[in-house]
Short mmCIF file of C-alpha atoms and ligand atoms in Angstrom, two decimals:
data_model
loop_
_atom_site.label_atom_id
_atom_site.label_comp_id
_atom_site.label_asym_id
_atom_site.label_seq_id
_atom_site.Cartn_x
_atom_site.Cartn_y
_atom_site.Cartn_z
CA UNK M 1 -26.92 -5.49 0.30
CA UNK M 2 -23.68 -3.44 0.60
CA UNK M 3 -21.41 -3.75 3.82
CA UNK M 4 -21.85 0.16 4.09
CA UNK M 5 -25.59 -0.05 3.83
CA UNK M 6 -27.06 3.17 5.94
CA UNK M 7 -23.68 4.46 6.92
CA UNK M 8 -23.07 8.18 6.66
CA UNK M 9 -19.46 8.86 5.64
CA UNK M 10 -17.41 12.15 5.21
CA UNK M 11 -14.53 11.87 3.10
CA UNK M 12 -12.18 14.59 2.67
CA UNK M 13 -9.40 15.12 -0.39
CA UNK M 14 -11.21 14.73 -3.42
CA UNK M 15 -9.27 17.33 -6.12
CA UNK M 16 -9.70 15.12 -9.07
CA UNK M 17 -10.82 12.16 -10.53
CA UNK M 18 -7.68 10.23 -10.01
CA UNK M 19 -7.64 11.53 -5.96
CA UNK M 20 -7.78 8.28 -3.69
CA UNK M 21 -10.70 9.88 -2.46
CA UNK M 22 -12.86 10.12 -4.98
CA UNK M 23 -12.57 6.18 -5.69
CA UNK M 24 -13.22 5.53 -1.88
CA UNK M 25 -16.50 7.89 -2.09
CA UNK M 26 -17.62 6.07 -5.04
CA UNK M 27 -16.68 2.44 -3.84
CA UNK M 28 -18.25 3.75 -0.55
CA UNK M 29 -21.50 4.54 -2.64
CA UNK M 30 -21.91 1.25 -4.68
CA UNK M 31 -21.81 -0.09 -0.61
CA UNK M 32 -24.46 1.68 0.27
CA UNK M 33 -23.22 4.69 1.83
CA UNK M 34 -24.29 8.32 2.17
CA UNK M 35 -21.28 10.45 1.29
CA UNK M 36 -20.27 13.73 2.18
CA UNK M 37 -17.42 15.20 0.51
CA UNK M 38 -15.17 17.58 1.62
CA UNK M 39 -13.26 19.85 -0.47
CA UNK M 40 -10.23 22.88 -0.13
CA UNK M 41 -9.38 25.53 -2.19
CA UNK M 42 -10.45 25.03 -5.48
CA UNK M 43 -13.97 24.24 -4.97
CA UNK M 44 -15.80 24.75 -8.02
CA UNK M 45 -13.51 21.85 -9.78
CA UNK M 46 -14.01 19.53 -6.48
CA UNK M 47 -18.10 20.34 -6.86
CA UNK M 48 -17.72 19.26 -11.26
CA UNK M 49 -15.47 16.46 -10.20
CA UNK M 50 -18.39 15.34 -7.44
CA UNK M 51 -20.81 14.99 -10.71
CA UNK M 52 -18.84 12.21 -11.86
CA UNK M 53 -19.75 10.02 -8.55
CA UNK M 54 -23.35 7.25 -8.91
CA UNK M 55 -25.14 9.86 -6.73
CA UNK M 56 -23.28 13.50 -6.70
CA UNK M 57 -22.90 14.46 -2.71
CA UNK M 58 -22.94 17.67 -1.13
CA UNK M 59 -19.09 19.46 -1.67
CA UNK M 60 -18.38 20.89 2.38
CA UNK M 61 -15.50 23.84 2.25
CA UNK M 62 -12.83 22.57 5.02
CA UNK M 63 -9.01 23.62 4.49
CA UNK M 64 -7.69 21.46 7.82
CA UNK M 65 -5.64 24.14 9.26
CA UNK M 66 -8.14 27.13 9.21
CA UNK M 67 -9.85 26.68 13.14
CA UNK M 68 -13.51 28.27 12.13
CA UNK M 69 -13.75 25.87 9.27
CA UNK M 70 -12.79 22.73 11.51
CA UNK M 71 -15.02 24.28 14.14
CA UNK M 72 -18.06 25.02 12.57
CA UNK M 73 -17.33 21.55 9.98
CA UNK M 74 -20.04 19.68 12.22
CA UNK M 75 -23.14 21.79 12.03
CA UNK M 76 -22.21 22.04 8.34
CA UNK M 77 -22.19 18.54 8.04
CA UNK M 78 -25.48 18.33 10.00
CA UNK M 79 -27.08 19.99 7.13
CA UNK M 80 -27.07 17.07 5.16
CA UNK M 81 -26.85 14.19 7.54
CA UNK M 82 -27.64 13.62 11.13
CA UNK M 83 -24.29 11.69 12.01
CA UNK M 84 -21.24 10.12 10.87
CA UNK M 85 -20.42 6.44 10.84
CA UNK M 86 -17.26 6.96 8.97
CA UNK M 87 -14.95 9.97 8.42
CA UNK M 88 -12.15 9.60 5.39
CA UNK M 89 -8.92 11.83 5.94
CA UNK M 90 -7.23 12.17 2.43
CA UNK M 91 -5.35 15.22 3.06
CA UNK M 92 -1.48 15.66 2.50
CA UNK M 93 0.95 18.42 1.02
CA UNK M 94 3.99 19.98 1.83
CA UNK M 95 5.87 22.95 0.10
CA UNK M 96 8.32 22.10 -2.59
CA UNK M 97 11.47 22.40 -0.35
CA UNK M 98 10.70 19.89 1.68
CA UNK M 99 10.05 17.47 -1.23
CA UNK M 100 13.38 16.12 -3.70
CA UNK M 101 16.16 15.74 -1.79
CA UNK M 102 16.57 18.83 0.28
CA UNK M 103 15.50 17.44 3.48
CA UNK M 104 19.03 18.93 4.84
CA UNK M 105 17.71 22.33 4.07
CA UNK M 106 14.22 22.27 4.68
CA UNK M 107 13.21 25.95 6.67
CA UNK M 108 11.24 24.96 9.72
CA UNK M 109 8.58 27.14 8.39
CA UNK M 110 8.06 24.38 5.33
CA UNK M 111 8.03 21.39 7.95
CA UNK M 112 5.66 22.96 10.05
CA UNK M 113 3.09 23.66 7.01
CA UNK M 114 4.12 20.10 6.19
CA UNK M 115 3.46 18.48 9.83
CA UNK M 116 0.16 20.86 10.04
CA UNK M 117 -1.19 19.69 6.85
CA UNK M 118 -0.48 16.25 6.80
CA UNK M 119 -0.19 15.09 10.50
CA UNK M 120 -1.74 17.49 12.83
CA UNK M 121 -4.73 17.89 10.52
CA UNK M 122 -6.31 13.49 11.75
CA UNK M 123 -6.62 14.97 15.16
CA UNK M 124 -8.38 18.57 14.08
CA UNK M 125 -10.61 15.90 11.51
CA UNK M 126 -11.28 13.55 14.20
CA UNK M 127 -12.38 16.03 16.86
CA UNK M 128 -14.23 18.13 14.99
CA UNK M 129 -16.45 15.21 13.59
CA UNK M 130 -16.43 13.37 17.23
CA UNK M 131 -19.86 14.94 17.76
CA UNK M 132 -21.36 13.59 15.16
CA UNK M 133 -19.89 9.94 15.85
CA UNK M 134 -21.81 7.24 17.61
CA UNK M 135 -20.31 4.09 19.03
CA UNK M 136 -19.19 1.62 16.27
CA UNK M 137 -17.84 4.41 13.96
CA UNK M 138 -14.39 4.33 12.25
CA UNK M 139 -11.83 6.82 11.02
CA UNK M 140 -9.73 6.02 8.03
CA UNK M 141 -6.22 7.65 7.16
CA UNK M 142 -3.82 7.18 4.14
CA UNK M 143 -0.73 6.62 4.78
CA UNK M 144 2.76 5.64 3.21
CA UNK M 145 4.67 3.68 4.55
CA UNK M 146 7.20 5.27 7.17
CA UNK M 147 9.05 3.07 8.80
CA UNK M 148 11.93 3.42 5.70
CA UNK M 149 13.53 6.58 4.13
CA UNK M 150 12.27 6.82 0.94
CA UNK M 151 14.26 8.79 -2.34
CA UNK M 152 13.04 12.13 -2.38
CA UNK M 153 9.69 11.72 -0.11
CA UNK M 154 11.74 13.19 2.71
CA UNK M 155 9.71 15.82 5.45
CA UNK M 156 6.23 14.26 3.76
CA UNK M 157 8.07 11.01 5.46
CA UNK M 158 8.35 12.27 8.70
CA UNK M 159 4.60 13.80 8.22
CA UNK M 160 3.65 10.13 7.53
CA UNK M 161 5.62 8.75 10.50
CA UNK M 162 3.84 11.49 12.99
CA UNK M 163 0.56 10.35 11.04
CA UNK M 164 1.38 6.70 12.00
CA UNK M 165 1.91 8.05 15.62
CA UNK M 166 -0.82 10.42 15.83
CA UNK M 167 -3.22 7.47 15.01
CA UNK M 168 -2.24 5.36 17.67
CA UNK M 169 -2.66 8.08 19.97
CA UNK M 170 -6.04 8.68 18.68
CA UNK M 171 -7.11 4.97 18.90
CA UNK M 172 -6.13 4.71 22.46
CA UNK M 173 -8.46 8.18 23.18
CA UNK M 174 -11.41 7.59 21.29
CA UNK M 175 -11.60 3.65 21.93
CA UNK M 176 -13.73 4.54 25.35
CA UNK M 177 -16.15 6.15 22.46
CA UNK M 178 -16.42 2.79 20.39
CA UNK M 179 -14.51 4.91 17.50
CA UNK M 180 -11.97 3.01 15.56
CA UNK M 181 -9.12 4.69 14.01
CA UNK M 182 -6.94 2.79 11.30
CA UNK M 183 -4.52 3.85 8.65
CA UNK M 184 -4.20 2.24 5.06
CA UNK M 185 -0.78 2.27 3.67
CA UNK M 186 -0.74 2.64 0.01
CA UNK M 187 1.64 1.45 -2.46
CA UNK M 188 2.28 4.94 -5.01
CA UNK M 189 -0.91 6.02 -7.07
CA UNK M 190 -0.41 8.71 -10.02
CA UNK M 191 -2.48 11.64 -8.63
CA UNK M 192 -1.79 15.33 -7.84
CA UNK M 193 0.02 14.77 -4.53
CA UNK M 194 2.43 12.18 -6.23
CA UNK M 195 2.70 14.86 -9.18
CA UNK M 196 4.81 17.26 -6.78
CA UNK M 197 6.95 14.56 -5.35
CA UNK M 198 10.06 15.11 -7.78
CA UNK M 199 10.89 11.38 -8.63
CA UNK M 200 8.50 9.85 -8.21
CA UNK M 201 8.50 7.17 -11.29
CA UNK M 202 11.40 6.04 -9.05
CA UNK M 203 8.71 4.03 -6.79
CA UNK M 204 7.32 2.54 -9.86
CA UNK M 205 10.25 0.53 -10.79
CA UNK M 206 10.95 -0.07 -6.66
CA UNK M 207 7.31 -1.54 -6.70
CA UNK M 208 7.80 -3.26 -9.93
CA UNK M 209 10.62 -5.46 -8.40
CA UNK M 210 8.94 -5.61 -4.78
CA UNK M 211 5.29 -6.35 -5.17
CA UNK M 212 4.63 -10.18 -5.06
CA UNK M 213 0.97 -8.76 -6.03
CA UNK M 214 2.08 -6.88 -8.97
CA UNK M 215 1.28 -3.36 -8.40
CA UNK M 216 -0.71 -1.00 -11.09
CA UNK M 217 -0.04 2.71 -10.13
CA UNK M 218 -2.85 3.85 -12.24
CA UNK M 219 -5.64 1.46 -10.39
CA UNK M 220 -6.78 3.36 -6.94
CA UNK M 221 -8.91 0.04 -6.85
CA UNK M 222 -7.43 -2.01 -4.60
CA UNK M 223 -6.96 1.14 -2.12
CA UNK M 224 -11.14 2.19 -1.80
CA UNK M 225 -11.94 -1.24 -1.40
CA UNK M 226 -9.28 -1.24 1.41
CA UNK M 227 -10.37 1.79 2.75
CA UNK M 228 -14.41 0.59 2.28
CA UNK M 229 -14.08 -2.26 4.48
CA UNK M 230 -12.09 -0.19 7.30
CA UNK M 231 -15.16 1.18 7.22
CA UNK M 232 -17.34 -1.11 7.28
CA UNK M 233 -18.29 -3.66 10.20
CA UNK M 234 -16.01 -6.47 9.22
CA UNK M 235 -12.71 -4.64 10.93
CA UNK M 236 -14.85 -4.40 14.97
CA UNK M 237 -12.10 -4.98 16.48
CA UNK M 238 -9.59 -3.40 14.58
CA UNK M 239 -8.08 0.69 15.82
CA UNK M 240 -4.38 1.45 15.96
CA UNK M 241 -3.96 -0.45 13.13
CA UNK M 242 -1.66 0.22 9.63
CA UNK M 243 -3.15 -1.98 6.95
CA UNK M 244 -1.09 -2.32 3.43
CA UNK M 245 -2.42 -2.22 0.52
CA UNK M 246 0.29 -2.06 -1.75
CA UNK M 247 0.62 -5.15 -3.32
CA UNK M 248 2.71 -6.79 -0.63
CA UNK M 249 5.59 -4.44 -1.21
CA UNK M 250 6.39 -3.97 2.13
CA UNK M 251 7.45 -7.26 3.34
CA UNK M 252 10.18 -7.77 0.51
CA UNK M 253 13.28 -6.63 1.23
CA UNK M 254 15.91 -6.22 -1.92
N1 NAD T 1 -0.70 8.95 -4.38
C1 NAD T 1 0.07 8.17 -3.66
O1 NAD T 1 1.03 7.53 -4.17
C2 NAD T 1 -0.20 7.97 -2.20
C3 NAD T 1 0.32 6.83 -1.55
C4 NAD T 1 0.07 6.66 -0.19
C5 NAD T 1 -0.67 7.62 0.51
N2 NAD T 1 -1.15 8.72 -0.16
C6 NAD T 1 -1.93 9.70 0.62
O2 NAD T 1 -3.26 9.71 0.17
C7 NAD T 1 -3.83 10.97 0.53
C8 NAD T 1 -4.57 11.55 -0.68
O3 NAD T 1 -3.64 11.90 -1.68
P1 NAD T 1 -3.86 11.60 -3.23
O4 NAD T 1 -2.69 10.80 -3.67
O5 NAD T 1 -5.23 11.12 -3.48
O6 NAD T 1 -3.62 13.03 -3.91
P2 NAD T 1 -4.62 14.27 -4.15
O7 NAD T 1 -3.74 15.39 -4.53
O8 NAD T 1 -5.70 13.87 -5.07
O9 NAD T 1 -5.25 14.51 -2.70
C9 NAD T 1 -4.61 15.29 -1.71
C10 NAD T 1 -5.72 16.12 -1.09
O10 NAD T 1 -5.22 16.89 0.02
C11 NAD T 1 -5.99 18.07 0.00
N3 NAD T 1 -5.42 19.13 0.83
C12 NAD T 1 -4.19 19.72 0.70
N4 NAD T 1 -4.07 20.71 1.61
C13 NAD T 1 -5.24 20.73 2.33
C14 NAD T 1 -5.74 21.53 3.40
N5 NAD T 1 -5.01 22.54 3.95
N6 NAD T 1 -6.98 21.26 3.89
C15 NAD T 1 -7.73 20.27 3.37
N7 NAD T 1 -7.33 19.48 2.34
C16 NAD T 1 -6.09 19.73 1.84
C17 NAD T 1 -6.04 18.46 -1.47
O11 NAD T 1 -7.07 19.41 -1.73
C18 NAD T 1 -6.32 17.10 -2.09
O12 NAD T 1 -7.71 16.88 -2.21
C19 NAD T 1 -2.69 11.83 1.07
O13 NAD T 1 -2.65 11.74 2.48
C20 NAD T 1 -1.47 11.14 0.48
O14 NAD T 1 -0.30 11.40 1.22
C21 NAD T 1 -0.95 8.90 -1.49
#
């Protein structure tokens, strides 16, 4: 018995084996779920990486800011399942000028792609698969944690922080529809997205010296399982919520 047993679970952001999605889709699976996977762009590497999961799922084409993909995302989805219990929003970029420092030049243009992408994109997610959801279901975000500045995170921060925001609004709009909607903060992972944030190895020595836990940037782990029972049953009453999983880094100061 798996605490996802019979759920039906959409989870977008898989890229590559190291993406926080793929190790929630494939702790999701060893609990019993049916996985669909969504993928952008490069498609062809998100359908090989898919053949790595226990049971390979069907790879759904959905870049979050392109309307007639969100639109038509839940007759696609039909195809392949006849509802969700769980949708997984792994999505996050922002163009290189508003990463590393340069938050005091930052074009609007770069925010906005930033704010679209990151932020505006759990709302387009969660409406687009609200059809689909029946009473009990959850919706799971990752998050980092904004409520500090962080060295060179910058505009991705303030996506985060509008992410943080935007789920509370969301919780307090689909709780009449018995959908949860809950954000897991993660302490830094090595995958793409951390790839383009110049400095990053600065957050593994600031997690080094926070983390009662310890903290192992190479072990997405801790974050599935997280993610998995968000998921799952065990969190009923649990929507507007920002749960850490980060080793305890965030209630250490110094
Ligand atoms: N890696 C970390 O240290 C860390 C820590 C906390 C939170 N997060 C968050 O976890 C999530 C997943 O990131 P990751 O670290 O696994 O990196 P990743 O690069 O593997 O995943 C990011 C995903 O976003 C997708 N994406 C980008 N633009 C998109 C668009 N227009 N439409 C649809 N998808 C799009 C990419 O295809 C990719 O699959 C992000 O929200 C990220 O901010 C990451």
């Amino acid at each position: 018995m798996g605490i996802l047993d019979g759920k039906r679970v959409l989870v977008t952001g898989v890229l590559t084996d190291a993406s926080i999605a793929f190790h929630v889709a494939r702790a999701a699976q060893q609990e019993g779920a049916t996985i669909v996977l969504t993928g952008f762009g490069r498609l062809s590497l998100v359908r090989r990486i898919a053949q790595r999961l226990p049971e390979p799922p069907p790879v759904l084409e959905l870049d979050v800011t392109d309307q007639e993909q969100i639109a038509s995302l839940a007759d696609r989805v039909r195809e392949h399942v006849d509802g969700l219990d769980g949708v997984v929003h792994s999505i996050g970029n922002a163009p290189q000028s508003a990463l590393g420092g340069n938050f005091l030049n930052t074009p609007w243009e770069d925010v906005s792609a930033a704010l679209h992408i990151s932020t505006y994109s759990l709302k387009a997610l969660a409406m687009a698969a609200l059809p689909l959801m029946p009473r009990g279901a959850a919706i799971v975000g990752m998050d980092f944690d904004a409520s500090l500045a962080w060295p060179g995170y910058d505009w991705m921060g303030v996506a985060k922080a509008g992410l943080e925001s935007c789920a509370r609004y969301l919780a307090r709009d689909l709780g009449p529809h018995g959908i949860r909607v809950n954000l897991l903060a993660a302490g830094p992972l090595r995958t793409m997205a951390a790839k383009s944030i110049p400095g990053f190895s600065d957050f593994e020595e600031l997690w080094g010296k926070r983390a009662p836990l310890g903290w192992n940037l190479s072990d997405p782990g801790p974050v599935a399982r997280g993610c998995v029972a968000l998921l799952s049953d065990w969190f009923p009453a649990t929507t507007g919520e920002i749960v850490h999983v980060d080793g305890g880094a965030h209630a250490i100061g110094g």
